[in-house]
Short mmCIF file of N, CA, C and O in Angstrom, two decimals:
data_model
loop_
_atom_site.label_atom_id
_atom_site.label_comp_id
_atom_site.label_asym_id
_atom_site.label_seq_id
_atom_site.Cartn_x
_atom_site.Cartn_y
_atom_site.Cartn_z
N GLN O 27 -32.14 -5.22 11.14
CA GLN O 27 -30.74 -4.85 11.22
C GLN O 27 -29.91 -6.02 11.71
O GLN O 27 -30.41 -6.93 12.37
N VAL O 28 -28.63 -5.96 11.39
CA VAL O 28 -27.69 -6.97 11.87
C VAL O 28 -26.71 -6.29 12.80
O VAL O 28 -26.49 -5.09 12.73
N GLN O 29 -26.13 -7.08 13.68
CA GLN O 29 -25.09 -6.58 14.57
C GLN O 29 -23.74 -7.00 14.01
O GLN O 29 -23.58 -8.14 13.56
N LEU O 30 -22.79 -6.09 14.05
CA LEU O 30 -21.48 -6.32 13.43
C LEU O 30 -20.37 -6.11 14.44
O LEU O 30 -20.38 -5.11 15.18
N VAL O 31 -19.39 -7.02 14.45
CA VAL O 31 -18.25 -6.90 15.35
C VAL O 31 -16.98 -7.12 14.54
O VAL O 31 -16.77 -8.20 13.98
N GLU O 32 -16.13 -6.08 14.51
CA GLU O 32 -14.86 -6.17 13.77
C GLU O 32 -13.74 -6.67 14.68
O GLU O 32 -13.77 -6.47 15.89
N SER O 33 -12.74 -7.27 14.05
CA SER O 33 -11.52 -7.66 14.75
C SER O 33 -10.39 -7.75 13.74
O SER O 33 -10.63 -7.72 12.52
N GLY O 34 -9.16 -7.84 14.26
CA GLY O 34 -8.02 -8.05 13.39
C GLY O 34 -7.14 -6.85 13.14
O GLY O 34 -6.12 -6.97 12.45
N GLY O 35 -7.51 -5.71 13.69
CA GLY O 35 -6.65 -4.54 13.51
C GLY O 35 -5.37 -4.66 14.29
O GLY O 35 -5.18 -5.58 15.08
N GLY O 36 -4.46 -3.70 14.06
CA GLY O 36 -3.21 -3.71 14.78
C GLY O 36 -2.19 -2.79 14.15
O GLY O 36 -2.52 -1.96 13.30
N LEU O 37 -0.95 -2.95 14.60
CA LEU O 37 0.17 -2.15 14.11
C LEU O 37 1.02 -3.02 13.18
O LEU O 37 1.39 -4.14 13.54
N VAL O 38 1.32 -2.48 12.01
CA VAL O 38 2.11 -3.23 11.04
C VAL O 38 3.03 -2.25 10.31
O VAL O 38 2.70 -1.07 10.17
N GLN O 39 4.16 -2.75 9.87
CA GLN O 39 5.08 -1.91 9.09
C GLN O 39 4.60 -1.78 7.65
O GLN O 39 3.88 -2.67 7.14
N ALA O 40 5.01 -0.72 7.01
CA ALA O 40 4.67 -0.52 5.61
C ALA O 40 5.14 -1.73 4.80
O ALA O 40 6.23 -2.26 5.01
N GLY O 41 4.27 -2.16 3.88
CA GLY O 41 4.54 -3.34 3.09
C GLY O 41 3.99 -4.62 3.68
O GLY O 41 3.98 -5.65 3.01
N GLY O 42 3.55 -4.55 4.93
CA GLY O 42 3.02 -5.72 5.60
C GLY O 42 1.56 -5.98 5.27
O GLY O 42 0.96 -5.30 4.43
N SER O 43 1.00 -6.97 5.97
CA SER O 43 -0.38 -7.40 5.72
C SER O 43 -1.16 -7.53 7.02
O SER O 43 -0.58 -7.80 8.07
N LEU O 44 -2.46 -7.36 6.90
CA LEU O 44 -3.39 -7.61 7.98
C LEU O 44 -4.67 -8.16 7.38
O LEU O 44 -5.00 -7.84 6.23
N ARG O 45 -5.39 -8.95 8.17
CA ARG O 45 -6.71 -9.40 7.75
C ARG O 45 -7.73 -8.99 8.80
O ARG O 45 -7.63 -9.40 9.96
N LEU O 46 -8.69 -8.19 8.38
CA LEU O 46 -9.78 -7.78 9.25
C LEU O 46 -10.96 -8.74 9.09
O LEU O 46 -11.21 -9.24 7.99
N SER O 47 -11.66 -8.96 10.19
CA SER O 47 -12.86 -9.79 10.17
C SER O 47 -14.04 -9.00 10.68
O SER O 47 -13.89 -8.14 11.56
N CYS O 48 -15.19 -9.32 10.16
CA CYS O 48 -16.44 -8.68 10.61
C CYS O 48 -17.47 -9.79 10.77
O CYS O 48 -17.95 -10.35 9.77
N ALA O 49 -17.78 -10.09 12.02
CA ALA O 49 -18.75 -11.14 12.31
C ALA O 49 -20.14 -10.52 12.44
O ALA O 49 -20.33 -9.56 13.19
N ALA O 50 -21.07 -11.07 11.71
CA ALA O 50 -22.44 -10.55 11.70
C ALA O 50 -23.38 -11.48 12.43
O ALA O 50 -23.33 -12.71 12.22
N SER O 51 -24.19 -10.93 13.28
CA SER O 51 -25.24 -11.71 13.93
C SER O 51 -26.58 -11.20 13.45
O SER O 51 -26.72 -10.06 13.06
N GLY O 52 -27.55 -12.07 13.50
CA GLY O 52 -28.83 -11.72 12.90
C GLY O 52 -28.90 -12.32 11.51
O GLY O 52 -27.91 -12.81 10.98
N ARG O 53 -30.06 -12.24 10.94
CA ARG O 53 -30.26 -12.89 9.66
C ARG O 53 -29.79 -11.99 8.52
O ARG O 53 -30.22 -10.85 8.41
N ILE O 54 -28.88 -12.52 7.72
CA ILE O 54 -28.42 -11.81 6.53
C ILE O 54 -29.13 -12.42 5.33
O ILE O 54 -28.78 -13.49 4.86
N LEU O 55 -30.13 -11.71 4.88
CA LEU O 55 -30.93 -12.21 3.76
C LEU O 55 -30.66 -11.38 2.53
O LEU O 55 -30.07 -10.32 2.58
N LEU O 56 -31.10 -11.89 1.40
CA LEU O 56 -30.99 -11.09 0.19
C LEU O 56 -31.70 -9.76 0.41
O LEU O 56 -32.75 -9.72 1.02
N PRO O 57 -31.23 -8.70 -0.19
CA PRO O 57 -29.97 -8.56 -0.91
C PRO O 57 -28.95 -7.73 -0.12
O PRO O 57 -28.59 -6.63 -0.48
N TYR O 58 -28.48 -8.29 0.99
CA TYR O 58 -27.53 -7.56 1.81
C TYR O 58 -26.20 -7.29 1.09
O TYR O 58 -25.71 -8.12 0.34
N VAL O 59 -25.67 -6.11 1.37
CA VAL O 59 -24.32 -5.73 0.96
C VAL O 59 -23.53 -5.46 2.23
O VAL O 59 -23.99 -4.75 3.13
N LEU O 60 -22.35 -6.06 2.32
CA LEU O 60 -21.45 -5.80 3.43
C LEU O 60 -20.27 -4.97 2.92
O LEU O 60 -19.76 -5.25 1.83
N ALA O 61 -19.87 -3.99 3.70
CA ALA O 61 -18.83 -3.07 3.22
C ALA O 61 -17.85 -2.73 4.34
O ALA O 61 -18.15 -2.89 5.52
N TRP O 62 -16.70 -2.27 3.91
CA TRP O 62 -15.70 -1.71 4.82
C TRP O 62 -15.51 -0.23 4.48
O TRP O 62 -15.36 0.13 3.31
N PHE O 63 -15.52 0.58 5.53
CA PHE O 63 -15.18 1.99 5.43
C PHE O 63 -14.00 2.24 6.36
O PHE O 63 -13.69 1.42 7.22
N ARG O 64 -13.38 3.39 6.21
CA ARG O 64 -12.29 3.75 7.13
C ARG O 64 -12.33 5.25 7.38
O ARG O 64 -12.80 6.02 6.54
N GLN O 65 -11.80 5.61 8.53
CA GLN O 65 -11.75 7.02 8.90
C GLN O 65 -10.44 7.32 9.58
O GLN O 65 -10.13 6.77 10.64
N ALA O 66 -9.65 8.19 8.95
CA ALA O 66 -8.40 8.65 9.50
C ALA O 66 -8.67 9.89 10.35
O ALA O 66 -9.67 10.58 10.14
N PRO O 67 -7.78 10.20 11.31
CA PRO O 67 -7.99 11.37 12.17
C PRO O 67 -8.18 12.64 11.36
O PRO O 67 -7.40 12.92 10.44
N GLY O 68 -9.22 13.37 11.67
CA GLY O 68 -9.48 14.64 11.01
C GLY O 68 -10.03 14.53 9.60
O GLY O 68 -10.17 15.55 8.92
N GLN O 69 -10.36 13.33 9.19
CA GLN O 69 -10.86 13.14 7.83
C GLN O 69 -12.25 12.51 7.85
O GLN O 69 -12.69 11.96 8.84
N GLU O 70 -12.91 12.63 6.70
CA GLU O 70 -14.23 12.02 6.55
C GLU O 70 -14.09 10.50 6.45
O GLU O 70 -13.06 9.98 6.00
N ARG O 71 -15.15 9.80 6.86
CA ARG O 71 -15.17 8.36 6.68
C ARG O 71 -15.30 8.07 5.18
O ARG O 71 -16.11 8.69 4.49
N GLU O 72 -14.49 7.14 4.69
CA GLU O 72 -14.48 6.85 3.26
C GLU O 72 -14.68 5.36 2.98
O GLU O 72 -14.29 4.50 3.77
N PHE O 73 -15.28 5.13 1.85
CA PHE O 73 -15.54 3.76 1.38
C PHE O 73 -14.23 3.07 1.03
O PHE O 73 -13.32 3.68 0.45
N VAL O 74 -14.13 1.78 1.38
CA VAL O 74 -12.96 0.99 1.03
C VAL O 74 -13.33 -0.13 0.06
O VAL O 74 -12.75 -0.25 -1.02
N ALA O 75 -14.30 -0.95 0.46
CA ALA O 75 -14.67 -2.10 -0.38
C ALA O 75 -16.05 -2.60 0.04
O ALA O 75 -16.49 -2.34 1.17
N ALA O 76 -16.70 -3.31 -0.88
CA ALA O 76 -18.02 -3.87 -0.58
C ALA O 76 -18.18 -5.20 -1.30
O ALA O 76 -17.55 -5.44 -2.34
N ILE O 77 -19.06 -6.03 -0.75
CA ILE O 77 -19.34 -7.32 -1.35
C ILE O 77 -20.83 -7.61 -1.21
O ILE O 77 -21.43 -7.35 -0.16
N VAL O 78 -21.40 -8.10 -2.28
CA VAL O 78 -22.79 -8.53 -2.23
C VAL O 78 -22.85 -9.90 -1.56
O VAL O 78 -22.14 -10.82 -1.98
N TRP O 79 -23.67 -10.00 -0.51
CA TRP O 79 -23.66 -11.23 0.29
C TRP O 79 -23.98 -12.44 -0.56
O TRP O 79 -23.31 -13.48 -0.46
N SER O 80 -24.99 -12.33 -1.40
CA SER O 80 -25.35 -13.45 -2.27
C SER O 80 -24.79 -13.18 -3.65
O SER O 80 -25.15 -12.20 -4.29
N GLY O 81 -23.88 -13.98 -4.11
CA GLY O 81 -23.30 -13.79 -5.44
C GLY O 81 -21.86 -13.36 -5.39
O GLY O 81 -21.08 -13.69 -6.27
N GLY O 82 -21.50 -12.56 -4.37
CA GLY O 82 -20.10 -12.23 -4.17
C GLY O 82 -19.51 -11.14 -5.03
O GLY O 82 -18.29 -10.98 -5.08
N ARG O 83 -20.37 -10.36 -5.72
CA ARG O 83 -19.79 -9.25 -6.49
C ARG O 83 -19.09 -8.28 -5.54
O ARG O 83 -19.53 -8.08 -4.41
N THR O 84 -17.99 -7.69 -6.04
CA THR O 84 -17.20 -6.80 -5.21
C THR O 84 -16.96 -5.45 -5.87
O THR O 84 -17.04 -5.32 -7.10
N ASN O 85 -16.66 -4.48 -5.01
CA ASN O 85 -16.36 -3.14 -5.47
C ASN O 85 -15.30 -2.56 -4.56
O ASN O 85 -15.33 -2.80 -3.34
N TYR O 86 -14.34 -1.81 -5.12
CA TYR O 86 -13.23 -1.27 -4.34
C TYR O 86 -13.00 0.19 -4.69
O TYR O 86 -13.23 0.63 -5.82
N ARG O 87 -12.47 0.92 -3.72
CA ARG O 87 -11.97 2.26 -4.05
C ARG O 87 -10.67 2.08 -4.82
O ARG O 87 -9.94 1.09 -4.62
N ASP O 88 -10.38 3.03 -5.68
CA ASP O 88 -9.24 2.89 -6.59
C ASP O 88 -7.93 2.69 -5.86
O ASP O 88 -7.07 1.91 -6.29
N SER O 89 -7.73 3.38 -4.74
CA SER O 89 -6.43 3.36 -4.08
C SER O 89 -6.09 2.02 -3.41
O SER O 89 -4.95 1.82 -3.01
N VAL O 90 -7.07 1.13 -3.29
CA VAL O 90 -6.78 -0.16 -2.67
C VAL O 90 -6.87 -1.32 -3.66
O VAL O 90 -6.58 -2.46 -3.31
N LYS O 91 -7.28 -1.03 -4.88
CA LYS O 91 -7.39 -2.09 -5.88
C LYS O 91 -6.04 -2.76 -6.09
O LYS O 91 -5.01 -2.08 -6.22
N GLY O 92 -6.05 -4.09 -6.10
CA GLY O 92 -4.82 -4.84 -6.27
C GLY O 92 -4.07 -5.10 -4.98
O GLY O 92 -3.14 -5.91 -4.95
N ARG O 93 -4.47 -4.41 -3.90
CA ARG O 93 -3.82 -4.62 -2.59
C ARG O 93 -4.77 -5.23 -1.58
O ARG O 93 -4.36 -6.03 -0.75
N PHE O 94 -6.04 -4.82 -1.61
CA PHE O 94 -7.03 -5.30 -0.66
C PHE O 94 -7.99 -6.26 -1.35
O PHE O 94 -8.31 -6.10 -2.53
N THR O 95 -8.45 -7.25 -0.60
CA THR O 95 -9.45 -8.19 -1.11
C THR O 95 -10.54 -8.39 -0.07
O THR O 95 -10.25 -8.73 1.08
N ILE O 96 -11.78 -8.17 -0.48
CA ILE O 96 -12.92 -8.42 0.39
C ILE O 96 -13.51 -9.77 0.03
O ILE O 96 -13.60 -10.12 -1.15
N SER O 97 -13.89 -10.52 1.05
CA SER O 97 -14.48 -11.83 0.82
C SER O 97 -15.46 -12.13 1.94
O SER O 97 -15.52 -11.40 2.93
N ARG O 98 -16.26 -13.20 1.77
CA ARG O 98 -17.19 -13.56 2.85
C ARG O 98 -17.27 -15.06 2.98
O ARG O 98 -17.08 -15.80 2.02
N ASP O 99 -17.53 -15.48 4.21
CA ASP O 99 -17.76 -16.88 4.50
C ASP O 99 -19.21 -16.98 4.99
O ASP O 99 -19.51 -16.59 6.11
N MET O 100 -20.07 -17.48 4.13
CA MET O 100 -21.49 -17.49 4.45
C MET O 100 -21.81 -18.47 5.57
O MET O 100 -22.79 -18.30 6.28
N THR O 101 -20.96 -19.48 5.76
CA THR O 101 -21.21 -20.45 6.83
C THR O 101 -20.90 -19.85 8.20
O THR O 101 -21.42 -20.30 9.21
N LYS O 102 -20.02 -18.84 8.21
CA LYS O 102 -19.64 -18.20 9.46
C LYS O 102 -20.25 -16.82 9.62
O LYS O 102 -19.97 -16.13 10.61
N ASN O 103 -21.04 -16.39 8.64
CA ASN O 103 -21.62 -15.04 8.68
C ASN O 103 -20.53 -13.99 8.91
O ASN O 103 -20.70 -13.07 9.71
N THR O 104 -19.44 -14.13 8.20
CA THR O 104 -18.29 -13.27 8.42
C THR O 104 -17.78 -12.71 7.10
O THR O 104 -17.72 -13.43 6.10
N VAL O 105 -17.42 -11.45 7.13
CA VAL O 105 -16.79 -10.77 6.00
C VAL O 105 -15.34 -10.46 6.38
O VAL O 105 -15.07 -10.09 7.53
N TYR O 106 -14.46 -10.59 5.41
CA TYR O 106 -13.04 -10.36 5.65
C TYR O 106 -12.53 -9.24 4.73
O TYR O 106 -13.06 -9.02 3.65
N LEU O 107 -11.49 -8.59 5.20
CA LEU O 107 -10.75 -7.65 4.36
C LEU O 107 -9.28 -7.99 4.48
O LEU O 107 -8.65 -7.72 5.51
N GLN O 108 -8.75 -8.63 3.47
CA GLN O 108 -7.33 -8.95 3.42
C GLN O 108 -6.59 -7.74 2.86
O GLN O 108 -6.87 -7.31 1.73
N MET O 109 -5.68 -7.21 3.64
CA MET O 109 -4.96 -5.99 3.23
C MET O 109 -3.47 -6.32 3.09
O MET O 109 -2.82 -6.69 4.07
N ASN O 110 -2.97 -6.21 1.88
CA ASN O 110 -1.57 -6.46 1.59
C ASN O 110 -0.89 -5.17 1.14
O ASN O 110 -1.55 -4.20 0.78
N SER O 111 0.43 -5.19 1.15
CA SER O 111 1.22 -4.03 0.72
C SER O 111 0.71 -2.75 1.38
O SER O 111 0.50 -1.72 0.72
N LEU O 112 0.54 -2.81 2.67
CA LEU O 112 -0.03 -1.68 3.40
C LEU O 112 0.89 -0.47 3.35
O LEU O 112 2.13 -0.60 3.34
N LYS O 113 0.27 0.70 3.32
CA LYS O 113 0.98 1.97 3.27
C LYS O 113 0.59 2.81 4.48
O LYS O 113 -0.50 2.64 5.04
N PRO O 114 1.44 3.74 4.88
CA PRO O 114 1.09 4.61 6.01
C PRO O 114 -0.25 5.32 5.81
O PRO O 114 -0.99 5.53 6.78
N GLU O 115 -0.59 5.65 4.59
CA GLU O 115 -1.86 6.33 4.32
C GLU O 115 -3.08 5.42 4.49
O GLU O 115 -4.22 5.89 4.42
N ASP O 116 -2.85 4.13 4.73
CA ASP O 116 -3.96 3.23 5.05
C ASP O 116 -4.33 3.28 6.53
O ASP O 116 -5.32 2.66 6.96
N THR O 117 -3.53 3.99 7.31
CA THR O 117 -3.80 4.11 8.74
C THR O 117 -5.15 4.77 8.98
O THR O 117 -5.44 5.85 8.46
N ALA O 118 -6.00 4.09 9.76
CA ALA O 118 -7.36 4.59 10.02
C ALA O 118 -8.07 3.61 10.95
O ALA O 118 -7.59 2.50 11.20
N VAL O 119 -9.23 4.04 11.42
CA VAL O 119 -10.15 3.11 12.06
C VAL O 119 -11.01 2.52 10.94
O VAL O 119 -11.60 3.27 10.14
N TYR O 120 -11.08 1.22 10.89
CA TYR O 120 -11.83 0.52 9.85
C TYR O 120 -13.16 0.03 10.43
O TYR O 120 -13.19 -0.60 11.49
N TYR O 121 -14.22 0.34 9.71
CA TYR O 121 -15.57 -0.01 10.13
C TYR O 121 -16.22 -0.96 9.14
O TYR O 121 -16.08 -0.79 7.92
N CYS O 122 -16.95 -1.90 9.67
CA CYS O 122 -17.78 -2.78 8.85
C CYS O 122 -19.20 -2.23 8.84
O CYS O 122 -19.68 -1.70 9.85
N ALA O 123 -19.86 -2.35 7.70
CA ALA O 123 -21.22 -1.83 7.56
C ALA O 123 -22.05 -2.80 6.74
O ALA O 123 -21.52 -3.56 5.93
N ALA O 124 -23.37 -2.75 6.95
CA ALA O 124 -24.27 -3.65 6.23
C ALA O 124 -25.57 -2.94 5.91
O ALA O 124 -26.04 -2.08 6.66
N GLU O 125 -26.15 -3.31 4.79
CA GLU O 125 -27.45 -2.75 4.40
C GLU O 125 -28.05 -3.60 3.30
O GLU O 125 -27.32 -4.22 2.52
N ARG O 126 -29.39 -3.61 3.25
CA ARG O 126 -30.08 -4.23 2.12
C ARG O 126 -30.13 -3.19 1.00
O ARG O 126 -30.72 -2.13 1.16
N LEU O 127 -29.52 -3.53 -0.11
CA LEU O 127 -29.45 -2.61 -1.24
C LEU O 127 -29.91 -3.33 -2.50
O LEU O 127 -29.47 -4.44 -2.78
N TYR O 128 -30.79 -2.68 -3.24
CA TYR O 128 -31.41 -3.31 -4.39
C TYR O 128 -30.82 -2.80 -5.69
O TYR O 128 -30.43 -1.63 -5.80
N GLY O 129 -30.77 -3.67 -6.67
CA GLY O 129 -30.31 -3.30 -8.01
C GLY O 129 -28.91 -2.74 -7.98
O GLY O 129 -28.04 -3.22 -7.28
N SER O 130 -28.70 -1.68 -8.76
CA SER O 130 -27.38 -1.08 -8.88
C SER O 130 -26.97 -0.29 -7.64
O SER O 130 -25.84 0.19 -7.55
N ASN O 131 -27.87 -0.18 -6.67
CA ASN O 131 -27.52 0.53 -5.44
C ASN O 131 -26.41 -0.16 -4.67
O ASN O 131 -25.81 0.45 -3.78
N TRP O 132 -26.14 -1.41 -5.00
CA TRP O 132 -25.07 -2.11 -4.30
C TRP O 132 -23.72 -1.45 -4.54
O TRP O 132 -22.79 -1.66 -3.79
N LEU O 133 -23.64 -0.65 -5.59
CA LEU O 133 -22.39 0.04 -5.92
C LEU O 133 -22.19 1.34 -5.13
O LEU O 133 -21.18 2.01 -5.32
N THR O 134 -23.11 1.65 -4.25
CA THR O 134 -22.96 2.88 -3.50
C THR O 134 -21.69 2.89 -2.67
O THR O 134 -21.26 1.85 -2.15
N THR O 135 -21.09 4.06 -2.56
CA THR O 135 -19.91 4.23 -1.71
C THR O 135 -20.19 5.23 -0.60
O THR O 135 -19.27 5.70 0.07
N SER O 136 -21.46 5.56 -0.40
CA SER O 136 -21.86 6.55 0.59
C SER O 136 -22.18 5.89 1.92
O SER O 136 -23.00 4.97 1.99
N GLN O 137 -21.57 6.40 2.98
CA GLN O 137 -21.81 5.83 4.30
C GLN O 137 -23.26 6.02 4.74
O GLN O 137 -23.78 5.22 5.53
N THR O 138 -23.93 7.03 4.22
CA THR O 138 -25.30 7.28 4.64
C THR O 138 -26.28 6.23 4.11
O THR O 138 -27.42 6.16 4.57
N ASP O 139 -25.84 5.42 3.18
CA ASP O 139 -26.70 4.35 2.64
C ASP O 139 -26.64 3.07 3.47
O ASP O 139 -27.36 2.13 3.17
N PHE O 140 -25.81 3.06 4.50
CA PHE O 140 -25.65 1.86 5.33
C PHE O 140 -26.19 2.12 6.72
O PHE O 140 -25.84 3.12 7.35
N GLY O 141 -27.04 1.21 7.20
CA GLY O 141 -27.71 1.43 8.48
C GLY O 141 -27.14 0.66 9.65
O GLY O 141 -27.39 1.01 10.81
N SER O 142 -26.37 -0.37 9.39
CA SER O 142 -25.77 -1.17 10.46
C SER O 142 -24.27 -1.00 10.44
O SER O 142 -23.64 -1.13 9.38
N TRP O 143 -23.70 -0.74 11.62
CA TRP O 143 -22.27 -0.46 11.72
C TRP O 143 -21.66 -1.20 12.90
O TRP O 143 -22.32 -1.39 13.93
N GLY O 144 -20.39 -1.58 12.74
CA GLY O 144 -19.63 -2.10 13.85
C GLY O 144 -18.97 -0.97 14.61
O GLY O 144 -19.11 0.21 14.26
N GLN O 145 -18.21 -1.36 15.64
CA GLN O 145 -17.59 -0.35 16.51
C GLN O 145 -16.25 0.15 15.97
O GLN O 145 -15.73 1.15 16.45
N GLY O 146 -15.70 -0.56 14.99
CA GLY O 146 -14.44 -0.15 14.38
C GLY O 146 -13.24 -0.86 14.97
O GLY O 146 -13.25 -1.29 16.13
N THR O 147 -12.20 -0.97 14.16
CA THR O 147 -10.94 -1.55 14.61
C THR O 147 -9.79 -0.71 14.04
O THR O 147 -9.82 -0.33 12.87
N GLN O 148 -8.81 -0.41 14.88
CA GLN O 148 -7.71 0.48 14.49
C GLN O 148 -6.67 -0.27 13.67
O GLN O 148 -6.21 -1.35 14.07
N VAL O 149 -6.29 0.32 12.56
CA VAL O 149 -5.17 -0.16 11.74
C VAL O 149 -4.14 0.95 11.68
O VAL O 149 -4.45 2.07 11.26
N THR O 150 -2.91 0.65 12.10
CA THR O 150 -1.83 1.62 12.07
C THR O 150 -0.68 1.04 11.26
O THR O 150 -0.19 -0.05 11.57
N VAL O 151 -0.26 1.78 10.24
CA VAL O 151 0.83 1.35 9.37
C VAL O 151 2.00 2.30 9.58
O VAL O 151 1.89 3.50 9.29
N SER O 152 3.11 1.77 10.07
CA SER O 152 4.28 2.61 10.32
C SER O 152 5.20 2.62 9.11
O SER O 152 5.29 1.64 8.37
N SER O 153 5.87 3.75 8.93
CA SER O 153 6.76 3.88 7.76
C SER O 153 8.17 3.42 8.07
O SER O 153 8.50 3.13 9.20
#
């Protein structure tokens, strides 16, 4: 398992931007997938975006396509989530997750498929 620490959350007005970071410690070997999930009050945790550590393939939930970008810096063992054009409905606690996933399993959007989690960072978008 890897240890994950998120940062970069905060309060922003609608239309603004934030960049979340997720620093991973421990060895990230093939075929790790790093992902972002979010959970709003009273709602289920939902998939936001994922990136294959080696190769950089990405996957997004439909509602953030074109606004959010997931990326990774392999030299820093860090995954980022650049969030632009933020909306009030993006308000949630954002969690970083990691797991070794083989083949097409990298496309999973289920939180139960990920075994390593960070503590979360709050993102609040005001209208």
